[in-house]
mmCIF file of C-alpha atoms in Angstrom:
data_model
loop_
_atom_site.group_PDB
_atom_site.id
_atom_site.type_symbol
_atom_site.label_atom_id
_atom_site.label_comp_id
_atom_site.label_asym_id
_atom_site.label_seq_id
_atom_site.Cartn_x
_atom_site.Cartn_y
_atom_site.Cartn_z
ATOM 1 C CA PHE Y 1 112.882 64.541 78.176
ATOM 2 C CA SER Y 2 109.792 64.249 76.226
ATOM 3 C CA LEU Y 3 107.370 67.047 75.142
ATOM 4 C CA VAL Y 4 103.879 67.376 76.209
ATOM 5 C CA TYR Y 5 101.429 68.676 73.612
ATOM 6 C CA PRO Y 6 99.580 71.840 74.697
ATOM 7 C CA ALA Y 7 96.171 70.099 74.164
ATOM 8 C CA ASP Y 8 97.274 67.171 76.536
ATOM 9 C CA PHE Y 9 98.354 69.670 79.100
ATOM 10 C CA VAL Y 10 94.960 71.476 78.982
ATOM 11 C CA GLN Y 11 93.068 68.181 79.204
ATOM 12 C CA ALA Y 12 95.193 67.106 82.227
ATOM 13 C CA CYS Y 13 94.613 70.520 83.930
ATOM 14 C CA ASP Y 14 90.806 70.105 83.178
ATOM 15 C CA LYS Y 15 90.890 67.135 85.572
ATOM 16 C CA PHE Y 16 92.330 69.063 88.561
ATOM 17 C CA GLU Y 17 88.929 69.466 90.283
ATOM 18 C CA GLN Y 18 87.845 65.884 89.554
ATOM 19 C CA LEU Y 19 90.925 64.696 91.266
ATOM 20 C CA GLY Y 20 90.318 66.887 94.312
ATOM 21 C CA LEU Y 21 93.374 69.055 93.763
ATOM 22 C CA SER Y 22 93.462 72.562 95.173
ATOM 23 C CA LEU Y 23 93.700 74.072 91.736
ATOM 24 C CA ARG Y 24 91.469 74.573 88.682
ATOM 25 C CA LEU Y 25 91.736 75.565 85.100
ATOM 26 C CA ARG Y 26 89.694 78.609 84.520
ATOM 27 C CA LYS Y 27 88.795 79.915 81.019
ATOM 28 C CA TYR Y 28 88.116 83.795 80.998
ATOM 29 C CA PRO Y 29 85.732 85.240 78.444
ATOM 30 C CA SER Y 30 88.735 86.368 76.140
ATOM 31 C CA GLY Y 31 89.930 82.755 75.951
ATOM 32 C CA LEU Y 32 92.754 83.211 78.434
ATOM 33 C CA LEU Y 33 93.373 79.981 80.367
ATOM 34 C CA ALA Y 34 94.782 80.192 83.925
ATOM 35 C CA ILE Y 35 95.482 77.679 86.573
ATOM 36 C CA GLU Y 36 94.196 79.203 89.826
ATOM 37 C CA ASP Y 37 93.426 78.379 93.428
ATOM 38 C CA PRO Y 38 89.653 78.563 93.616
ATOM 39 C CA SER Y 39 89.690 79.745 97.217
ATOM 40 C CA SER Y 40 91.360 82.963 96.214
ATOM 41 C CA ALA Y 41 90.370 83.464 92.667
ATOM 42 C CA SER Y 42 86.399 83.510 92.776
ATOM 43 C CA ASP Y 43 84.792 86.577 91.014
ATOM 44 C CA ALA Y 44 83.579 87.789 94.482
ATOM 45 C CA LEU Y 45 87.107 87.716 95.963
ATOM 46 C CA ILE Y 46 88.758 89.336 92.861
ATOM 47 C CA ILE Y 47 86.169 92.104 92.957
ATOM 48 C CA SER Y 48 86.616 92.624 96.718
ATOM 49 C CA ARG Y 49 90.496 92.681 96.296
ATOM 50 C CA ILE Y 50 90.351 95.092 93.404
ATOM 51 C CA ASN Y 51 87.823 97.443 95.141
ATOM 52 C CA SER Y 52 90.091 97.384 98.203
ATOM 53 C CA TYR Y 53 93.222 98.314 96.135
ATOM 54 C CA ILE Y 54 91.338 101.271 94.516
ATOM 55 C CA GLN Y 55 90.090 102.433 97.830
ATOM 56 C CA ASN Y 56 93.580 102.371 99.402
ATOM 57 C CA PHE Y 57 95.778 103.306 96.457
ATOM 58 C CA GLY Y 58 93.357 105.318 94.070
ATOM 59 C CA PRO Y 59 92.719 104.549 90.503
ATOM 60 C CA VAL Y 60 94.720 101.626 88.978
ATOM 61 C CA THR Y 61 95.963 100.516 85.645
ATOM 62 C CA ALA Y 62 96.357 96.992 84.450
ATOM 63 C CA ASN Y 63 100.205 97.274 84.906
ATOM 64 C CA GLU Y 64 99.834 98.486 88.539
ATOM 65 C CA LEU Y 65 97.213 95.758 89.355
ATOM 66 C CA SER Y 66 99.577 93.240 87.763
ATOM 67 C CA ALA Y 67 102.466 94.378 90.254
ATOM 68 C CA LEU Y 68 100.067 94.487 93.222
ATOM 69 C CA GLU Y 69 98.666 90.890 92.543
ATOM 70 C CA ASP Y 70 102.005 89.589 91.286
ATOM 71 C CA CYS Y 71 100.421 88.134 88.289
ATOM 72 C CA PRO Y 72 100.855 88.448 84.531
ATOM 73 C CA LEU Y 73 99.513 91.566 82.829
ATOM 74 C CA THR Y 74 96.935 89.763 80.683
ATOM 75 C CA LEU Y 75 95.484 88.071 83.877
ATOM 76 C CA ALA Y 76 95.289 91.557 85.614
ATOM 77 C CA GLU Y 77 93.388 92.839 82.651
ATOM 78 C CA GLU Y 78 90.910 89.939 82.849
ATOM 79 C CA ARG Y 79 90.397 90.677 86.538
ATOM 80 C CA LEU Y 80 89.695 94.314 85.891
ATOM 81 C CA TRP Y 81 87.232 93.330 83.149
ATOM 82 C CA ILE Y 82 85.456 91.101 85.769
ATOM 83 C CA CYS Y 83 85.095 93.979 88.143
ATOM 84 C CA GLU Y 84 83.993 96.345 85.184
ATOM 85 C CA ARG Y 85 81.326 93.782 83.913
ATOM 86 C CA ALA Y 86 80.036 93.544 87.484
ATOM 87 C CA GLY Y 87 79.616 97.349 87.441
ATOM 88 C CA ARG Y 88 81.901 97.817 90.442
ATOM 89 C CA ILE Y 89 84.465 99.808 88.663
ATOM 90 C CA CYS Y 90 84.546 101.985 85.504
ATOM 91 C CA ARG Y 91 87.368 102.863 83.192
ATOM 92 C CA ASP Y 92 88.751 106.224 81.802
ATOM 93 C CA GLU Y 93 90.531 106.026 78.614
ATOM 94 C CA SER Y 94 92.876 108.870 77.818
ATOM 95 C CA VAL Y 95 96.125 109.381 75.973
ATOM 96 C CA GLU Y 96 97.979 108.375 79.204
ATOM 97 C CA GLY Y 97 96.247 104.892 78.931
ATOM 98 C CA VAL Y 98 93.403 103.143 80.658
ATOM 99 C CA ARG Y 99 92.717 103.703 84.369
ATOM 100 C CA PHE Y 100 90.049 102.021 86.494
ATOM 101 C CA TYR Y 101 88.114 103.850 89.133
ATOM 102 C CA LEU Y 102 85.418 102.726 91.632
ATOM 103 C CA ASN Y 103 82.003 103.260 90.191
ATOM 104 C CA ARG Y 104 80.475 105.811 92.496
ATOM 105 C CA LEU Y 105 77.171 105.740 90.852
ATOM 106 C CA VAL Y 106 76.593 102.075 91.703
ATOM 107 C CA GLN Y 107 77.960 102.449 95.046
ATOM 108 C CA SER Y 108 75.829 105.452 96.038
ATOM 109 C CA SER Y 109 72.711 103.698 94.806
ATOM 110 C CA ALA Y 110 73.415 100.755 96.820
ATOM 111 C CA THR Y 111 73.472 102.716 100.011
#
């Protein structure tokens, strides 16, 4: 077996979309790189899914979202931050940790 350098792997992943593959390499604001299916990982779909989880299950932590989405914890955190930056959810930081709630102020002003 021969090893592949990380930089070479990232360059290959950058070509996914050009090659017409159903995957893409996405770079999140924190610098996290993830290989995703664009049809299920757009910001709008992520926001919709997380809003749905919170409406059905109540406030969520990154750990809970990680279990619900079956994804790594760092990716769950990034997805929560996407929703938070969009103003759809807000966080509550306490000694018990960080929980994310629906942003009722934005939702009530939209209706």
